[in-house]
Amino acid sequence: MRRIPNRTAKFLLRMTIGCLLLLLLVLGSLMVRVAPAWVETPIASVSLWQNNRTGLRIMGYDFTCTSQKAAGQTIDRCTTTIQNSSLAMTLTHAKPYRAFETQGIICQAAFSGKAVPCEVWFDFATGNRPNVVVKDSLGLSNVDLQALRQQHFLSQISDSTWNDIVLGIAIAASLLAALSAWLDPNTLTKMFAGVSLGCLAYGLAQTGLGGMVYRAGREIDLSRWLGIVSNLAIVLGIVVGGAAIRLLRSHSRVARIFTILGSAYGIFSLVGYVLLFSVLALGFVD
């Protein structure tokens, strides 16, 4: 089998990295536009039933809403258009403000002027803005519901699927980092790998030493012990990171292997944490 020239391999790698960055940019812009945490309408979302369970969720960005206070109550009214028909929702709060509780909220909904049953629920992403569940498929066919899912596809992704997406992107990024370190183990790559290995040592020390207090079988001042563990972990991380950077400066095979492993671990952790924080902050997962 003919070997791919190193220059061609580097070009293909950069193209792949560019495609991944473009994918992340597009995904990020779409997520920001429909982020549950940034909904400002009094009703955060509406979910429609399908086969006696929640089958479709539409965020409040598509709602037209009004609010009023009367007789010590807060009344929120929102409407949205679904398949050229109007869905109207009215929530009457027993208190003059929106509370993070379902008790005391009267939910009323109508589709094309016909009353349909509904209820409310809360999540941490939308705060005191309730989510409405319309316990009816509104006579929509499976084709109609599928079209709506495609139109609002980001709102249909479950927590577990988001976790899988984050994990998949982090793994892909780590593989690209490993390949980059293999093709071009430059000084910057080696320093990043050394710092990553130091961070790994810090994390392992925190986990291993921190858990010893529970295995000791005797009373230990927990806060004091965790303080000692934290300091030891920092020292170990710095020592390992410094030693790794010094080792990786050489051109040996061992140094190259550790450069690849360190780069892969560092990028996996960095991308994974950034993406996980993003989906949490934007409210796509609780």
Short mmCIF file of C-alpha atoms in Angstrom, two decimals:
data_model
loop_
_atom_site.label_atom_id
_atom_site.label_comp_id
_atom_site.label_asym_id
_atom_site.label_seq_id
_atom_site.Cartn_x
_atom_site.Cartn_y
_atom_site.Cartn_z
CA MET A 1 0.00 0.00 0.00
CA ARG A 2 1.35 3.38 -1.02
CA ARG A 3 2.10 5.68 1.91
CA ILE A 4 0.42 9.10 2.01
CA PRO A 5 3.05 11.89 1.89
CA ASN A 6 3.47 13.79 5.16
CA ARG A 7 2.55 17.11 3.52
CA THR A 8 -0.68 15.63 2.12
CA ALA A 9 -1.54 14.09 5.48
CA LYS A 10 -1.08 17.46 7.22
CA PHE A 11 -3.28 19.17 4.63
CA LEU A 12 -6.05 16.59 5.09
CA LEU A 13 -5.74 16.93 8.86
CA ARG A 14 -6.09 20.71 8.71
CA MET A 15 -9.09 20.38 6.39
CA THR A 16 -10.73 17.98 8.85
CA ILE A 17 -10.03 20.29 11.79
CA GLY A 18 -11.46 23.20 9.81
CA CYS A 19 -14.63 21.22 9.04
CA LEU A 20 -15.03 20.31 12.72
CA LEU A 21 -14.61 23.95 13.77
CA LEU A 22 -17.15 25.04 11.14
CA LEU A 23 -19.58 22.40 12.39
CA LEU A 24 -19.16 23.63 15.97
CA LEU A 25 -19.65 27.25 14.86
CA VAL A 26 -22.90 26.43 13.04
CA LEU A 27 -24.17 24.27 15.90
CA GLY A 28 -23.27 26.95 18.45
CA SER A 29 -25.08 29.70 16.53
CA LEU A 30 -28.20 27.53 16.25
CA MET A 31 -28.08 26.68 19.96
CA VAL A 32 -27.79 30.33 20.98
CA ARG A 33 -30.84 31.22 18.87
CA VAL A 34 -33.12 28.68 20.59
CA ALA A 35 -31.49 28.33 24.03
CA PRO A 36 -34.11 27.47 26.69
CA ALA A 37 -32.23 29.53 29.29
CA TRP A 38 -32.65 32.71 27.24
CA VAL A 39 -36.39 32.51 26.66
CA GLU A 40 -38.02 35.75 27.83
CA THR A 41 -41.69 34.96 27.16
CA PRO A 42 -43.88 34.27 30.24
CA ILE A 43 -44.51 30.75 28.94
CA ALA A 44 -41.18 29.09 28.20
CA SER A 45 -42.35 26.30 25.91
CA VAL A 46 -45.25 24.12 24.84
CA SER A 47 -45.11 20.36 24.41
CA LEU A 48 -47.66 18.32 22.47
CA TRP A 49 -48.68 14.79 23.29
CA GLN A 50 -48.24 11.94 20.86
CA ASN A 51 -49.36 8.41 21.71
CA ASN A 52 -50.21 9.53 25.27
CA ARG A 53 -46.75 10.94 25.98
CA THR A 54 -44.82 14.10 25.27
CA GLY A 55 -43.73 13.95 21.66
CA LEU A 56 -42.87 17.48 20.54
CA ARG A 57 -41.54 20.63 22.22
CA ILE A 58 -41.66 24.18 20.84
CA MET A 59 -39.75 26.91 22.67
CA GLY A 60 -41.28 30.29 23.47
CA TYR A 61 -39.30 32.15 20.81
CA ASP A 62 -42.25 31.53 18.46
CA PHE A 63 -44.87 32.84 20.91
CA THR A 64 -46.69 36.16 20.98
CA CYS A 65 -47.48 36.95 24.62
CA THR A 66 -49.10 39.46 26.94
CA SER A 67 -49.17 39.63 30.74
CA GLN A 68 -51.39 41.45 33.19
CA LYS A 69 -51.94 41.63 36.93
CA ALA A 70 -55.45 41.70 38.34
CA ALA A 71 -56.97 40.94 41.75
CA GLY A 72 -53.66 39.73 43.15
CA GLN A 73 -53.12 37.37 40.22
CA THR A 74 -50.78 37.25 37.24
CA ILE A 75 -52.38 36.26 33.94
CA ASP A 76 -50.10 35.24 31.05
CA ARG A 77 -51.48 34.74 27.55
CA CYS A 78 -49.45 33.35 24.66
CA THR A 79 -50.33 32.28 21.13
CA THR A 80 -48.39 30.45 18.45
CA THR A 81 -49.21 29.09 15.02
CA ILE A 82 -49.04 25.36 14.38
CA GLN A 83 -49.80 24.11 10.88
CA ASN A 84 -51.65 27.33 10.00
CA SER A 85 -53.86 27.08 13.11
CA SER A 86 -53.66 29.12 16.31
CA LEU A 87 -52.77 27.57 19.66
CA ALA A 88 -53.73 29.90 22.52
CA MET A 89 -52.53 29.33 26.09
CA THR A 90 -53.57 31.16 29.25
CA LEU A 91 -51.92 30.68 32.63
CA THR A 92 -53.50 32.22 35.71
CA HIS A 93 -51.14 32.42 38.68
CA ALA A 94 -52.76 32.56 42.11
CA LYS A 95 -49.99 34.91 43.26
CA PRO A 96 -49.14 38.39 41.95
CA TYR A 97 -45.81 37.00 40.76
CA ARG A 98 -44.61 33.85 39.00
CA ALA A 99 -43.51 31.28 41.56
CA PHE A 100 -41.39 28.22 40.89
CA GLU A 101 -44.27 25.87 41.71
CA THR A 102 -47.14 24.22 39.85
CA GLN A 103 -49.66 24.65 42.65
CA GLY A 104 -51.99 27.57 42.16
CA ILE A 105 -51.54 27.79 38.38
CA ILE A 106 -54.63 27.34 36.21
CA CYS A 107 -53.78 26.25 32.66
CA GLN A 108 -56.17 26.81 29.77
CA ALA A 109 -55.45 26.09 26.11
CA ALA A 110 -57.39 26.17 22.86
CA PHE A 111 -56.45 25.04 19.35
CA SER A 112 -58.45 26.60 16.53
CA GLY A 113 -60.91 27.79 19.15
CA LYS A 114 -61.43 24.31 20.62
CA ALA A 115 -60.43 23.79 24.26
CA VAL A 116 -57.72 21.20 24.88
CA PRO A 117 -56.40 19.90 28.24
CA CYS A 118 -53.08 21.22 29.50
CA GLU A 119 -50.82 21.31 32.53
CA VAL A 120 -47.58 23.03 33.53
CA TRP A 121 -44.13 21.96 34.68
CA PHE A 122 -40.89 23.73 35.59
CA ASP A 123 -37.22 23.10 34.97
CA PHE A 124 -34.09 24.88 36.15
CA ALA A 125 -33.22 26.19 32.68
CA THR A 126 -36.36 28.32 32.31
CA GLY A 127 -36.62 29.31 35.99
CA ASN A 128 -39.99 30.71 37.02
CA ARG A 129 -41.28 30.65 33.45
CA PRO A 130 -43.50 27.56 33.26
CA ASN A 131 -43.59 25.04 30.44
CA VAL A 132 -47.00 23.99 29.13
CA VAL A 133 -47.90 20.43 28.16
CA VAL A 134 -50.93 20.16 25.88
CA LYS A 135 -52.27 16.67 26.54
CA ASP A 136 -53.55 16.28 23.00
CA SER A 137 -51.98 15.73 19.59
CA LEU A 138 -54.27 18.50 18.22
CA GLY A 139 -55.36 16.21 15.41
CA LEU A 140 -51.95 16.48 13.77
CA SER A 141 -50.78 13.54 11.70
CA ASN A 142 -47.45 11.82 12.21
CA VAL A 143 -46.24 13.59 9.06
CA ASP A 144 -47.22 16.98 10.54
CA LEU A 145 -45.50 16.19 13.83
CA GLN A 146 -42.38 14.99 12.04
CA ALA A 147 -42.26 18.24 10.05
CA LEU A 148 -42.53 20.23 13.29
CA ARG A 149 -39.75 18.15 14.86
CA GLN A 150 -37.48 18.95 11.95
CA GLN A 151 -38.36 22.64 12.22
CA HIS A 152 -37.57 22.68 15.97
CA PHE A 153 -35.04 19.84 16.00
CA LEU A 154 -32.71 21.20 18.71
CA SER A 155 -35.60 21.38 21.20
CA GLN A 156 -36.33 17.67 20.69
CA ILE A 157 -32.88 16.43 21.73
CA SER A 158 -32.92 14.65 25.10
CA ASP A 159 -30.37 15.05 27.89
CA SER A 160 -28.81 11.65 27.16
CA THR A 161 -28.49 12.47 23.46
CA TRP A 162 -26.79 15.80 24.28
CA ASN A 163 -24.33 13.88 26.48
CA ASP A 164 -23.63 11.52 23.58
CA ILE A 165 -23.10 14.47 21.22
CA VAL A 166 -20.65 16.12 23.64
CA LEU A 167 -18.79 12.83 24.11
CA GLY A 168 -18.65 12.16 20.36
CA ILE A 169 -17.29 15.62 19.52
CA ALA A 170 -14.74 15.41 22.35
CA ILE A 171 -13.53 12.00 21.12
CA ALA A 172 -13.29 13.26 17.53
CA ALA A 173 -11.31 16.31 18.67
CA SER A 174 -8.96 14.15 20.76
CA LEU A 175 -8.28 11.85 17.81
CA LEU A 176 -7.46 14.85 15.63
CA ALA A 177 -5.16 16.18 18.37
CA ALA A 178 -3.39 12.83 18.59
CA LEU A 179 -2.95 12.71 14.83
CA SER A 180 -1.65 16.28 14.81
CA ALA A 181 0.87 15.46 17.56
CA TRP A 182 1.99 12.40 15.59
CA LEU A 183 2.44 14.28 12.31
CA ASP A 184 3.95 17.46 13.75
CA PRO A 185 5.24 17.14 17.35
CA ASN A 186 6.38 20.76 17.66
CA THR A 187 7.33 22.66 20.81
CA LEU A 188 3.85 24.07 21.40
CA THR A 189 2.29 20.61 21.09
CA LYS A 190 4.79 19.16 23.55
CA MET A 191 4.16 21.93 26.09
CA PHE A 192 0.40 21.45 25.81
CA ALA A 193 0.83 17.70 26.25
CA GLY A 194 3.01 18.23 29.33
CA VAL A 195 0.50 20.60 30.93
CA SER A 196 -2.30 18.12 30.14
CA LEU A 197 -0.42 15.29 31.82
CA GLY A 198 0.13 17.54 34.85
CA CYS A 199 -3.61 18.24 34.99
CA LEU A 200 -4.29 14.51 34.73
CA ALA A 201 -1.95 13.85 37.67
CA TYR A 202 -3.72 16.58 39.65
CA GLY A 203 -7.14 15.07 38.97
CA LEU A 204 -6.04 11.54 39.84
CA ALA A 205 -4.44 12.75 43.06
CA GLN A 206 -7.57 14.68 44.05
CA THR A 207 -9.77 11.64 43.41
CA GLY A 208 -7.50 9.04 44.97
CA LEU A 209 -6.34 10.92 48.05
CA GLY A 210 -9.70 12.61 48.59
CA GLY A 211 -11.45 9.25 48.82
CA MET A 212 -9.02 7.91 51.44
CA VAL A 213 -10.90 9.71 54.20
CA TYR A 214 -13.94 7.52 53.55
CA ARG A 215 -11.86 4.33 53.51
CA ALA A 216 -9.89 5.13 56.66
CA GLY A 217 -12.64 3.89 58.96
CA ARG A 218 -12.00 6.56 61.59
CA GLU A 219 -12.87 10.13 62.31
CA ILE A 220 -10.81 12.63 60.32
CA ASP A 221 -11.30 16.37 60.04
CA LEU A 222 -12.77 16.34 56.52
CA SER A 223 -12.22 20.00 55.65
CA ARG A 224 -8.61 19.90 56.85
CA TRP A 225 -7.92 16.66 54.98
CA LEU A 226 -9.41 17.99 51.75
CA GLY A 227 -7.24 21.11 52.10
CA ILE A 228 -4.12 18.94 52.46
CA VAL A 229 -5.19 16.81 49.50
CA SER A 230 -5.77 19.88 47.35
CA ASN A 231 -2.30 21.25 48.11
CA LEU A 232 -0.63 17.88 47.51
CA ALA A 233 -2.50 17.46 44.23
CA ILE A 234 -1.39 20.91 43.05
CA VAL A 235 2.25 20.14 43.90
CA LEU A 236 2.04 16.74 42.19
CA GLY A 237 0.42 18.26 39.11
CA ILE A 238 3.15 20.90 38.82
CA VAL A 239 5.93 18.34 39.32
CA VAL A 240 4.48 15.88 36.80
CA GLY A 241 3.70 18.64 34.31
CA GLY A 242 7.21 20.09 34.57
CA ALA A 243 8.83 16.66 34.29
CA ALA A 244 6.63 15.80 31.32
CA ILE A 245 7.52 19.02 29.48
CA ARG A 246 11.22 18.33 30.11
CA LEU A 247 10.89 14.72 28.94
CA LEU A 248 8.89 15.59 25.84
CA ARG A 249 11.61 17.94 24.59
CA SER A 250 13.61 14.90 23.52
CA HIS A 251 13.06 13.17 20.18
CA SER A 252 12.74 9.66 21.58
CA ARG A 253 9.89 7.31 20.76
CA VAL A 254 8.70 7.40 24.39
CA ALA A 255 8.51 11.20 24.26
CA ARG A 256 6.52 11.03 21.05
CA ILE A 257 4.05 8.53 22.51
CA PHE A 258 3.49 10.67 25.61
CA THR A 259 3.12 13.76 23.42
CA ILE A 260 0.36 12.02 21.48
CA LEU A 261 -1.38 10.73 24.62
CA GLY A 262 -1.07 14.04 26.46
CA SER A 263 -2.40 16.04 23.51
CA ALA A 264 -5.33 13.68 23.05
CA TYR A 265 -6.25 13.76 26.75
CA GLY A 266 -5.88 17.55 26.97
CA ILE A 267 -8.09 18.27 23.96
CA PHE A 268 -10.65 15.66 25.05
CA SER A 269 -10.95 17.29 28.48
CA LEU A 270 -10.93 20.86 27.18
CA VAL A 271 -13.51 20.31 24.44
CA GLY A 272 -15.66 18.10 26.66
CA TYR A 273 -15.78 20.59 29.54
CA VAL A 274 -16.45 23.57 27.25
CA LEU A 275 -19.27 21.80 25.41
CA LEU A 276 -20.80 20.40 28.58
CA PHE A 277 -20.72 23.82 30.24
CA SER A 278 -22.30 25.33 27.11
CA VAL A 279 -25.26 22.94 26.95
CA LEU A 280 -25.78 23.40 30.70
CA ALA A 281 -25.55 27.19 30.59
CA LEU A 282 -27.87 27.41 27.58
CA GLY A 283 -30.41 25.17 29.29
CA PHE A 284 -30.45 22.22 26.91
CA VAL A 285 -29.77 19.82 29.80
CA ASP A 286 -30.66 20.07 33.50
#
